[in-house]
Amino acid sequence: MKLHEYQSKQIFSKYGIPIPKGRVAATADEAKQIAKELGSRVVIKSQVLVGGRGKAGGIRLAKTPDEAGELAGQILTMEIKGLPVRKVLVDEAANIETEIYLGITNDRAARRPVMMASSAGGVEIEEVARLTPEKIARVHIDPMLGLREYQARDIACGIDLPREHTRLFGQIALGLWQAYVDCDATLAEINPLVITSENQLLAVDGKMLIDDNAQFRQPALFEMRDLDVEAPSEVEARRYGLSFIKLDGNIGCMVNGAGLAMTSMDIIKLFGGSPANFLDIGGGASAEKVAAALRIILADPNVKAILFNIFGGITRGDEVARGILAALHEVKTSVPMVIRLVGTNAEEGRQILAEAHMITAETLVDAAKKAVAVATGAPAAAGG
Amino acid sequence: MSILIDRHTRLLVQGVTGNEGLFHTEQMLAFGTNVVAGVTPGKGGEWVLGGKVPVFDSVKMAVDATGANTSVIFVPARFAADAIYEAADSGMDLVVCITEGIPVQDMMRVREYLDQRQVRLVGPNCPGLLTPGECKVGIIPGNIAIPGTVGVVSRSGTLTYEVLYALMLVDMGVSTCVGIGGDPVNGTNFIDCLQMFEEDSQTEKIVMIGEIGGTDEERAAEFILDRLTKPVVSFIAGQTAPPGKRMGHAGAIIEGGAGTAEEKIKALRNAGVEVARHPEEIPDLLKSR
């Protein structure tokens, strides 16, 4: 889950990281009022969960409260990369001398968090890593010990931070680490961390990604989830514990298991079709869950056929078959379905489906070919 | 021979009284796995499955009473890290964690702890292991593989079953199948399994099933090129996956342009690995090696 800039910075602030004075506004009047209270030049920053806000005109500098109100009004009517701007952050403008990057993420290969810093702040770290890798200082963090103070000093030296800032930089680094741990983050990033002309350190922009697996112990954070960033069908899917991603094709997929779901998409493509979605109904799928999955797939008007590929392990074939029938009873669709059930209790499942005259398939290739055929309007023999 | 599990495995089930734990314990018993104990805190002294499996309050008590040497974990995600620590501290040779959805920061600490104690973990978020004809630990259906000489290692669950099933349909048998799981931080990895298969006298050929995300397949490709003498056939899932979207598994995400199926396939082909276009091609590719 992605947090907005303002949410991330509020969290950073709780961990002693200095952030600009400012607040979030949902209307032009609010933005004007905040600018008036701040009594200085302000930056109006669109709060959308995509990169490239500045280039899209979603970050503007205002010299007066009136200008702040006017610019906020403009930004609040914008869409950036398809996402509507619903809130703007009105921050006191900083007098920036130097921009630094400071972030923590998980290094999968090392199986540890890694803190990275660069003197080339304000630029995406991936860009810096590609163009000037020597400008990045990094330390791996022992997950048992946490970030040590000496490591923060090493990072400061590594980016040639002026010595007078080492102490505060260390506090910021340790604060960022603690926020990362406490929030179950998979990314916590300050970009840029600036040195102002008043010689202060300030986290001007911030970003956090939170581990979706940690929802059970981070209820407050997950209440902050912004649903605009996701397709409504993906939000609906999550309610039922389904993993769903909408794609552009016309063959709906309902598969148990993420790897097999990806494979089913790949094989549809291989035989000339185009998948409409990724959908993993997960382990132990109930009839209710399968019915929900079917409704979500059928909500997409592009879907011309549905491929069910269920290989029983934790998921029981008879349960899946009953789910399909219950859902069809409820949804009533003319979209053709190709069904392949193998594994635990699959025979019971196939028996149940045989009564409903579904198109069945023996192999994965057979299933994919039949799905592609019916999606393009060609007849496929019912009953396999 | 086989790897990691065989007829000498004495299995303990953590979370034995839960729905999934109970269902799969029954399946494992029916397969012939020697399930010697179950653990559910607060239910010590009970028996499950018609008196076949005694339940203990702790792993330590279960080990003392039964001599269990392998543990399989079915407890919910919020208790799973603790269950792994408990298994590790009770002297297990092998811990297999089926549970899905463990926070990655928990897993980084778990992995660090296990490495220090040299305890082997398979998973989490995995289907477990299967040595056809001898032992199954986890949830892989027992009736979709026959004993033989192909070693299978996979990051996926049901996709693994798909491959086992395709092999069985052409009478190709399996030495051991290891599902290493789809999380970004896990225990046993591809390279560990490739090494074990290389050393296993029963295994003649190896199937490696990867997916998008991370760089484990690329590193496995390097290892294959440098160290492996046995032929490897591979399949990589997620060729049509869009970047930046987590495809179900926490580990299956293309990030910052890295972890694509294309790169993995290229690295594997460079290492002399035959890469199948779809899982049902794997048996033919094995025959040609």
XYZ file of C-alpha atoms in Angstrom:
673
model
C 0.000 0.000 0.000
C 1.258 3.457 -0.900
C 0.928 6.384 1.481
C 0.569 9.944 0.271
C 3.371 12.446 0.699
C 1.523 14.280 3.465
C 0.793 11.026 5.317
C 4.395 9.887 5.045
C 5.715 13.237 6.247
C 3.313 13.276 9.203
C 4.702 9.892 10.210
C 8.300 11.077 9.725
C 7.564 14.100 11.891
C 6.495 11.835 14.772
C 9.950 10.267 14.590
C 11.730 13.597 14.999
C 12.384 14.246 11.330
C 11.982 17.980 10.572
C 9.361 18.648 7.896
C 8.101 21.965 6.461
C 5.183 23.672 8.175
C 2.032 23.001 6.236
C -1.323 21.265 6.014
C -3.557 19.456 3.586
C -6.412 21.214 1.798
C -9.317 19.842 -0.204
C -10.547 23.206 -1.537
C -9.023 26.405 -2.923
C -10.343 28.380 0.066
C -8.705 26.043 2.541
C -5.427 26.319 0.645
C -5.644 30.110 0.707
C -6.356 30.061 4.445
C -3.380 27.790 5.138
C -1.098 30.032 3.040
C -2.328 33.040 5.010
C -1.571 31.322 8.328
C 1.888 30.300 7.141
C 2.562 33.903 6.083
C 5.244 32.999 3.565
C 5.738 31.729 0.049
C 4.111 28.289 -0.190
C 4.347 25.239 -2.392
C 1.047 23.714 -3.532
C 1.574 19.984 -4.052
C -1.013 17.641 -5.536
C -1.460 14.508 -3.428
C -1.700 11.668 -5.912
C 0.023 8.303 -5.744
C 2.067 8.570 -8.929
C 5.471 9.949 -9.758
C 6.069 12.901 -12.090
C 3.704 15.300 -10.307
C 6.016 18.252 -10.932
C 6.301 17.647 -14.667
C 2.511 17.314 -14.921
C 2.081 20.750 -13.329
C 0.883 19.307 -10.043
C 3.447 21.172 -7.907
C 3.392 24.994 -8.019
C 4.964 27.834 -6.062
C 2.693 30.627 -4.769
C 3.933 34.000 -3.469
C 0.655 35.194 -1.926
C -2.376 33.546 -0.281
C -4.533 34.658 -3.235
C -2.176 33.000 -5.683
C -2.123 29.907 -3.447
C -5.907 29.719 -3.576
C -5.943 30.180 -7.327
C -3.246 27.546 -8.033
C -4.799 25.093 -5.572
C -8.111 25.539 -7.384
C -6.442 24.677 -10.683
C -4.552 21.679 -9.316
C -7.664 20.310 -7.596
C -9.393 19.975 -10.977
C -6.464 18.108 -12.516
C -6.021 14.453 -13.271
C -2.452 13.206 -13.154
C -1.791 9.992 -15.050
C -5.491 9.190 -14.785
C -5.767 9.858 -11.051
C -7.978 12.711 -9.843
C -6.343 15.217 -7.480
C -8.552 15.364 -4.399
C -6.148 17.001 -1.967
C -3.239 19.395 -2.086
C -0.513 19.856 0.483
C 0.242 23.505 1.224
C 3.792 23.689 2.581
C 5.974 26.593 3.558
C 8.458 26.971 0.694
C 12.019 26.097 1.694
C 15.097 27.983 0.543
C 16.943 25.030 -0.877
C 20.735 25.001 -1.015
C 21.468 21.288 -1.341
C 19.275 18.286 -2.105
C 20.002 14.849 -0.661
C 18.303 11.484 -1.133
C 17.783 9.273 1.920
C 15.776 6.070 1.831
C 15.352 2.555 3.200
C 14.061 -0.416 1.265
C 14.351 -4.201 1.404
C 17.215 -5.768 -0.479
C 15.663 -9.088 -1.439
C 18.908 -10.660 -2.537
C 20.646 -9.751 0.753
C 17.473 -10.516 2.765
C 18.043 -7.298 4.713
C 16.889 -3.714 4.672
C 19.311 -1.346 2.997
C 19.693 2.360 3.697
C 20.755 4.407 0.730
C 21.748 8.034 0.424
C 22.920 10.186 -2.415
C 24.109 13.741 -2.795
C 22.052 13.845 -6.003
C 18.720 14.398 -4.252
C 15.490 15.345 -5.945
C 16.147 12.740 -8.617
C 14.686 9.231 -8.529
C 17.191 6.897 -6.896
C 16.836 4.370 -9.734
C 17.992 7.116 -12.097
C 21.007 7.930 -9.907
C 21.832 4.224 -9.616
C 21.821 3.940 -13.404
C 23.767 7.103 -14.261
C 26.099 7.749 -11.318
C 26.151 4.679 -9.053
C 29.285 6.012 -7.315
C 27.153 8.792 -5.838
C 25.118 6.328 -3.756
C 26.219 5.393 -0.246
C 24.556 2.306 1.167
C 24.590 0.171 4.305
C 22.760 -3.063 4.965
C 20.913 -3.148 8.246
C 20.953 -6.185 10.524
C 17.239 -6.921 11.063
C 17.950 -8.027 14.636
C 20.130 -5.055 15.627
C 18.566 -2.282 13.601
C 20.421 0.705 12.169
C 23.452 1.557 14.287
C 24.594 5.125 14.842
C 27.981 4.430 13.267
C 26.206 3.281 10.115
C 24.364 6.590 9.902
C 27.740 8.382 10.293
C 29.191 6.177 7.541
C 26.338 7.175 5.254
C 26.894 10.861 6.047
C 30.605 10.498 5.190
C 29.740 8.519 2.085
C 27.837 11.412 0.574
C 30.309 14.075 1.800
C 27.738 15.695 4.052
C 29.219 18.840 5.687
C 30.334 17.790 9.174
C 28.176 20.314 10.995
C 25.096 18.333 9.854
C 26.301 14.854 10.774
C 24.590 14.821 14.161
C 21.157 15.865 12.957
C 21.489 13.687 9.869
C 22.139 10.740 12.186
C 18.967 11.492 14.144
C 16.993 11.706 10.906
C 18.421 8.412 9.658
C 17.613 6.662 12.938
C 14.135 8.212 12.969
C 13.529 7.006 9.442
C 14.649 3.506 10.408
C 12.329 3.439 13.418
C 9.407 4.634 11.293
C 10.252 1.927 8.763
C 10.166 -0.787 11.417
C 7.144 0.475 13.349
C 5.030 0.904 10.201
C 6.048 -2.381 8.509
C 7.260 -0.316 5.573
C 8.835 -1.821 2.476
C 10.041 1.642 1.443
C 10.581 4.836 3.430
C 12.103 7.632 1.452
C 12.953 11.301 1.928
C 13.607 12.846 -1.465
C 14.801 15.439 -1.217
C 16.163 15.960 2.248
C 17.379 19.512 1.862
C 19.925 21.782 3.482
C 18.266 25.193 3.524
C 20.003 28.537 3.143
C 19.333 28.913 6.892
C 21.535 25.815 7.266
C 18.712 23.553 8.479
C 17.934 20.000 7.401
C 14.362 19.551 6.180
C 12.454 16.591 4.691
C 10.734 18.355 1.819
C 9.180 15.289 0.189
C 8.456 11.836 1.560
C 7.116 8.516 0.439
C 6.226 5.268 2.202
C 5.089 1.882 0.998
C 3.535 -0.405 3.595
C 3.688 -4.204 3.473
C 0.205 -5.466 2.554
C 0.894 -8.572 4.646
C 1.119 -6.395 7.775
C -2.454 -5.153 7.605
C -3.447 -7.242 10.622
C -1.155 -5.265 12.915
C -1.280 -1.862 11.196
C -5.003 -1.068 11.251
C -4.499 2.692 11.606
C -2.225 2.868 8.575
C -4.523 0.778 6.401
C -7.427 3.066 7.237
C -5.437 5.727 5.396
C -5.486 3.661 2.195
C -6.441 5.763 -0.847
C -8.778 3.718 -3.002
C -8.574 6.107 -6.004
C -5.318 4.545 -7.060
C -6.927 1.155 -7.606
C -9.565 0.088 -10.090
C -12.919 -0.335 -8.245
C -12.910 -4.007 -9.220
C -9.580 -4.458 -7.417
C -10.989 -2.874 -4.261
C -14.056 -5.111 -4.467
C -11.852 -8.173 -4.961
C -9.860 -7.422 -1.855
C -13.039 -7.415 0.232
C -13.417 -11.078 -0.618
C -9.765 -11.901 -0.114
C -9.202 -12.307 -3.845
C -6.091 -11.168 -5.610
C -7.247 -9.410 -8.778
C -5.588 -7.176 -11.343
C -7.479 -5.816 -14.319
C -5.851 -6.095 -17.729
C -6.907 -5.051 -21.229
C -7.825 -8.336 -22.914
C -11.117 -10.197 -23.375
C -10.603 -13.578 -21.734
C -11.437 -13.525 -18.045
C -9.342 -15.829 -15.878
C -10.211 -17.459 -12.583
C -7.356 -19.535 -11.282
C -6.218 -20.853 -7.922
C -2.660 -19.894 -7.100
C -0.668 -16.875 -8.241
C 1.894 -18.774 -10.320
C -0.751 -20.769 -12.151
C -2.835 -17.611 -12.645
C 0.136 -15.908 -14.328
C 0.783 -19.049 -16.360
C -2.839 -19.147 -17.500
C -2.505 -15.540 -18.714
C 0.756 -16.378 -20.480
C -0.660 -19.426 -22.226
C -3.755 -17.521 -23.422
C -1.363 -15.030 -25.014
C 0.751 -17.849 -26.423
C -2.276 -19.220 -28.287
C -3.286 -15.865 -29.703
C -5.719 -14.610 -27.059
C -5.522 -11.782 -24.587
C -6.176 -12.082 -20.834
C -8.703 -9.663 -19.260
C -7.338 -10.069 -15.762
C -5.146 -11.772 -13.233
C -7.270 -13.451 -10.581
C -6.096 -15.775 -7.853
C -8.976 -17.135 -5.801
C -6.434 -18.341 -3.253
C -6.438 -21.426 -1.096
C -9.580 -22.782 0.557
C -11.868 -20.770 -1.743
C -15.483 -20.918 -0.618
C -18.537 -20.850 -2.887
C -19.097 -17.261 -1.796
C -15.572 -16.269 -2.814
C -15.857 -17.945 -6.208
C -19.208 -16.242 -6.817
C -17.665 -12.871 -5.972
C -14.780 -13.597 -8.343
C -17.196 -14.386 -11.136
C -19.164 -11.168 -10.558
C -15.967 -9.127 -10.643
C -14.784 -10.738 -13.895
C -18.187 -10.326 -15.549
C -18.388 -6.657 -14.552
C -15.857 -6.014 -17.319
C -17.883 -5.647 -20.562
C -14.831 -6.648 -22.647
C -14.939 -10.192 -21.312
C -15.996 -12.573 -24.099
C -15.046 -15.833 -22.416
C -13.925 -17.057 -19.019
C -11.248 -19.623 -18.372
C -11.445 -21.439 -15.036
C -8.291 -23.283 -14.237
C -8.450 -24.921 -10.847
C -5.768 -27.318 -9.729
C -6.771 -28.724 -6.369
C -4.374 -28.528 -3.455
C -5.736 -26.553 -0.550
C -8.656 -25.637 -2.821
C -11.203 -28.442 -3.157
C -12.662 -29.098 -6.588
C -16.215 -29.839 -5.419
C -16.262 -26.587 -3.478
C -15.146 -24.672 -6.559
C -17.729 -26.359 -8.769
C -20.521 -25.543 -6.321
C -19.240 -21.964 -6.210
C -19.365 -21.669 -9.985
C -22.915 -22.992 -10.097
C -24.093 -20.807 -7.201
C -22.566 -17.779 -8.893
C -24.095 -18.616 -12.273
C -27.458 -19.048 -10.616
C -27.078 -15.563 -9.214
C -25.327 -13.736 -12.072
C -27.012 -15.267 -15.133
C -24.609 -14.728 -17.996
C -24.305 -15.836 -21.595
C -20.511 -15.497 -21.558
C -19.088 -18.923 -22.413
C -16.969 -20.677 -19.802
C -14.173 -23.143 -20.239
C -13.482 -25.129 -17.106
C -10.569 -27.265 -16.104
C -10.537 -28.958 -12.709
C -7.721 -31.263 -11.600
C -6.566 -32.567 -8.221
C -8.197 -32.882 -4.788
C -11.897 -33.791 -5.101
C -11.768 -32.864 -8.783
C -13.951 -35.769 -9.863
C -16.816 -34.658 -7.635
C -16.299 -31.174 -9.028
C -16.432 -32.370 -12.628
C -19.594 -34.361 -11.913
C -21.288 -31.294 -10.520
C -20.256 -29.262 -13.588
C -21.237 -31.935 -16.091
C -24.846 -31.410 -15.049
C -24.572 -27.737 -16.007
C -23.265 -28.495 -19.547
C -20.060 -26.503 -19.228
C -17.178 -26.643 -21.703
C -14.528 -28.675 -19.948
C -10.896 -29.210 -20.805
C -8.368 -31.880 -19.947
C -5.066 -30.065 -20.288
C -3.892 -26.506 -19.851
C -3.168 -26.170 -23.565
C -6.614 -27.587 -24.415
C -8.254 -25.157 -21.993
C -6.382 -22.166 -23.391
C -7.163 -23.083 -27.009
C -10.852 -23.551 -26.229
C -11.023 -20.250 -24.354
C -9.351 -18.403 -27.231
C -11.710 -20.084 -29.699
C -14.920 -19.198 -27.857
C -13.693 -15.648 -27.185
C -13.390 -15.102 -30.931
C -16.846 -16.575 -31.504
C -15.819 -19.989 -32.760
C -17.811 -22.928 -31.411
C -16.168 -25.218 -28.890
C -17.700 -28.549 -28.063
C -19.488 -28.597 -24.732
C -18.440 -31.327 -22.357
C -14.816 -31.271 -23.580
C 17.633 -41.438 -2.169
C 15.689 -38.200 -2.260
C 16.267 -34.802 -0.724
C 15.081 -33.305 2.587
C 12.257 -35.765 3.313
C 11.956 -39.545 3.085
C 10.528 -42.527 4.964
C 12.598 -41.640 8.046
C 10.890 -38.267 8.412
C 9.052 -38.006 11.744
C 6.629 -35.173 11.191
C 5.067 -32.760 13.634
C 2.216 -30.466 12.579
C 2.024 -26.990 14.133
C -1.570 -25.783 13.986
C -2.902 -29.342 13.738
C -6.373 -28.529 15.085
C -7.165 -25.735 12.595
C -9.269 -26.420 9.482
C -6.414 -26.583 7.003
C -4.034 -28.195 9.478
C -6.461 -31.003 10.215
C -7.488 -31.554 6.570
C -3.912 -31.808 5.368
C -2.739 -33.890 8.324
C -5.348 -36.431 7.283
C -4.096 -36.234 3.685
C -0.486 -36.678 4.778
C -1.374 -39.682 6.927
C -3.325 -41.219 4.050
C -0.248 -40.760 1.851
C 1.846 -42.640 4.378
C 3.761 -39.817 5.991
C 4.809 -40.663 9.518
C 2.930 -37.900 11.356
C 3.996 -38.406 14.969
C 2.554 -35.346 16.696
C 0.571 -32.153 16.480
C 0.905 -28.920 18.401
C -1.801 -26.450 19.335
C -1.174 -24.335 22.437
C -3.959 -24.978 24.949
C -5.028 -28.292 23.440
C -2.276 -30.542 24.785
C -3.527 -33.989 25.786
C -6.155 -34.242 23.061
C -5.952 -36.584 20.088
C -7.080 -35.811 16.549
C -8.150 -37.889 13.545
C -9.667 -40.718 15.528
C -6.783 -41.068 17.927
C -4.068 -41.226 15.279
C -2.195 -38.043 16.239
C -1.503 -36.803 19.783
C -1.682 -33.047 20.371
C 0.846 -31.208 22.547
C 0.922 -27.693 23.976
C 4.414 -26.937 22.721
C 6.864 -28.145 20.098
C 9.417 -28.946 22.795
C 6.959 -31.281 24.580
C 6.043 -32.934 21.298
C 9.676 -33.516 20.373
C 10.508 -34.924 23.814
C 7.588 -37.350 23.624
C 7.787 -38.427 19.988
C 11.239 -37.701 18.554
C 9.811 -35.558 15.748
C 12.551 -34.243 13.439
C 10.578 -32.181 10.912
C 7.855 -29.625 11.464
C 5.179 -28.343 9.119
C 3.419 -25.100 10.029
C -0.230 -24.281 9.282
C -0.799 -21.504 11.851
C -2.240 -18.100 10.813
C 0.173 -15.430 9.519
C 0.189 -13.375 12.710
C 1.468 -16.371 14.724
C 3.629 -17.944 12.029
C 6.941 -16.213 12.744
C 6.661 -17.277 16.374
C 5.866 -20.844 15.305
C 9.026 -20.926 13.165
C 11.160 -19.652 16.079
C 9.612 -22.297 18.339
C 10.363 -25.079 15.846
C 13.932 -23.836 15.410
C 14.498 -23.642 19.162
C 13.173 -27.187 19.618
C 15.875 -28.794 17.526
C 14.066 -29.481 14.265
C 16.223 -30.509 11.301
C 13.724 -29.074 8.853
C 10.905 -26.551 9.238
C 8.325 -26.236 6.468
C 6.021 -23.219 6.641
C 2.870 -23.373 4.511
C 1.363 -20.151 5.912
C 0.860 -17.275 3.480
C 0.929 -13.574 4.317
C 3.749 -13.255 6.864
C 5.058 -9.657 6.970
C 8.417 -9.404 5.223
C 10.113 -7.716 8.198
C 9.190 -10.755 10.314
C 10.697 -13.014 7.668
C 13.962 -11.045 7.544
C 14.358 -11.549 11.299
C 13.318 -15.208 11.085
C 15.806 -15.902 8.315
C 18.622 -14.184 10.227
C 17.805 -16.212 13.344
C 17.645 -19.524 11.482
C 20.881 -18.851 9.592
C 22.686 -18.271 12.881
C 21.427 -21.624 14.150
C 21.767 -23.419 10.826
C 18.164 -24.573 10.786
C 16.711 -25.270 7.342
C 13.411 -23.622 6.476
C 11.278 -24.312 3.407
C 8.745 -21.566 2.698
C 6.809 -19.682 3.890
C 3.862 -19.318 1.512
C 4.746 -22.637 -0.080
C 3.071 -25.983 -0.817
C 5.771 -27.985 0.974
C 7.593 -31.088 -0.231
C 6.770 -34.403 -1.823
C 8.962 -37.481 -2.181
C 6.655 -39.791 -4.167
C 6.210 -43.218 -2.641
C 7.793 -42.157 0.638
C 6.690 -38.960 2.274
C 4.732 -35.771 1.777
C 5.051 -32.711 3.987
C 2.573 -29.976 3.197
C -0.282 -29.697 0.753
C 0.948 -31.053 -2.584
C -1.661 -33.608 -3.707
C -0.061 -37.035 -3.263
C -1.697 -38.630 -6.272
C -0.176 -36.448 -8.993
C 3.388 -37.782 -8.971
C 5.137 -41.135 -9.148
C 8.632 -42.068 -7.897
C 11.423 -41.417 -10.359
C 14.502 -39.434 -11.246
C 13.358 -35.854 -11.894
C 13.991 -33.317 -9.136
C 11.513 -30.430 -9.105
C 11.989 -27.057 -7.415
C 9.437 -24.274 -7.688
C 8.513 -20.847 -6.329
C 4.877 -21.544 -7.037
C 2.149 -23.772 -5.590
C -0.510 -24.928 -7.974
C 1.776 -24.318 -10.954
C 4.037 -26.948 -9.401
C 1.122 -29.410 -9.311
C 0.531 -28.659 -12.956
C 4.090 -29.685 -13.779
C 4.015 -32.810 -11.584
C 0.763 -33.847 -13.240
C 2.175 -33.293 -16.728
C 5.173 -35.478 -15.808
C 2.955 -38.230 -14.401
C 0.813 -38.329 -17.539
C 3.898 -39.415 -19.499
C 5.111 -41.779 -16.756
C 8.007 -39.565 -15.730
C 8.720 -39.968 -12.029
C 9.982 -37.513 -9.455
C 12.731 -37.914 -6.840
C 11.616 -35.009 -4.666
C 9.546 -31.916 -5.348
C 10.318 -28.824 -3.269
C 7.987 -25.819 -3.256
C 10.183 -23.016 -1.949
C 7.383 -20.434 -1.845
C 6.455 -17.116 -3.386
C 7.598 -14.619 -0.737
C 10.407 -12.097 -1.259
C 12.295 -13.426 1.770
C 12.132 -17.161 2.375
C 14.261 -20.040 3.599
C 15.634 -22.595 1.159
C 16.207 -21.107 -2.307
C 16.739 -22.394 -5.832
C 20.505 -22.694 -5.433
C 20.176 -24.758 -2.221
C 17.862 -27.184 -3.997
C 19.942 -27.353 -7.180
C 22.971 -28.213 -5.049
C 21.052 -30.952 -3.182
C 19.699 -32.416 -6.424
C 23.199 -32.377 -7.915
C 24.430 -34.420 -4.938
C 21.427 -36.762 -4.848
C 22.139 -40.057 -6.579
C 18.492 -40.677 -7.472
C 18.027 -37.378 -9.287
C 19.104 -37.345 -12.942
C 17.391 -34.251 -14.313
C 16.013 -31.105 -12.728
C 12.962 -28.935 -13.354
C 13.102 -25.382 -12.020
C 9.906 -23.310 -12.012
C 10.355 -19.600 -11.440
C 8.278 -16.498 -11.745
C 8.641 -12.728 -12.074
C 10.140 -10.642 -9.258
C 13.546 -10.575 -7.587
C 16.716 -12.017 -9.063
C 16.755 -15.569 -7.669
C 16.372 -17.153 -11.101
C 19.266 -15.097 -12.484
C 21.506 -16.146 -9.606
C 20.388 -19.743 -10.043
C 21.354 -19.456 -13.725
C 24.885 -18.418 -12.739
C 25.081 -21.340 -10.345
C 23.886 -23.764 -13.032
C 26.504 -22.499 -15.436
C 29.324 -22.768 -12.875
C 28.502 -25.864 -10.862
C 25.791 -28.092 -12.250
C 26.400 -31.216 -14.319
C 22.783 -32.435 -14.425
C 20.480 -31.010 -17.116
C 17.904 -28.402 -16.089
C 14.595 -27.540 -17.758
C 12.794 -24.418 -16.632
C 9.569 -22.479 -16.901
C 9.085 -18.850 -15.837
C 5.564 -17.584 -15.094
C 4.485 -13.995 -15.627
C 5.517 -13.149 -19.173
C 2.319 -11.111 -19.583
C 2.420 -9.495 -16.113
C 2.398 -5.684 -16.036
C 5.188 -3.944 -14.070
C 4.511 -2.478 -10.621
C 1.615 -4.825 -9.849
C 1.958 -7.533 -7.236
C 0.747 -10.700 -8.963
C -0.673 -12.423 -5.908
C 2.588 -13.588 -4.354
C 4.296 -10.897 -2.312
C 7.466 -11.691 -4.243
C 5.958 -11.607 -7.722
C 6.321 -7.988 -8.717
C 8.380 -6.301 -11.404
C 10.072 -3.379 -9.651
C 12.104 -0.616 -11.239
C 12.355 -2.635 -14.451
C 13.997 -5.609 -12.672
C 12.604 -9.081 -12.233
C 10.959 -9.520 -15.643
C 10.326 -12.961 -17.120
C 12.270 -11.930 -20.202
C 15.498 -11.273 -18.256
C 15.167 -14.514 -16.327
C 14.572 -16.575 -19.450
C 17.559 -14.955 -21.108
C 19.823 -15.655 -18.131
C 18.674 -19.290 -17.987
C 19.132 -19.873 -21.726
C 22.629 -18.392 -21.447
C 23.329 -21.027 -18.793
C 22.261 -23.807 -21.161
C 18.847 -24.320 -19.598
C 15.929 -25.271 -21.855
C 13.053 -22.917 -21.063
C 9.547 -24.194 -21.808
C 6.895 -21.924 -23.351
C 4.244 -23.521 -21.158
C 4.263 -26.174 -18.410
C 2.995 -29.024 -20.601
C 6.097 -28.685 -22.797
C 8.358 -29.639 -19.900
C 8.142 -33.456 -20.263
C 9.221 -33.323 -23.925
C 12.093 -30.993 -23.138
C 13.230 -33.374 -20.370
C 13.147 -36.332 -22.734
C 15.354 -34.498 -25.207
C 18.025 -33.800 -22.573
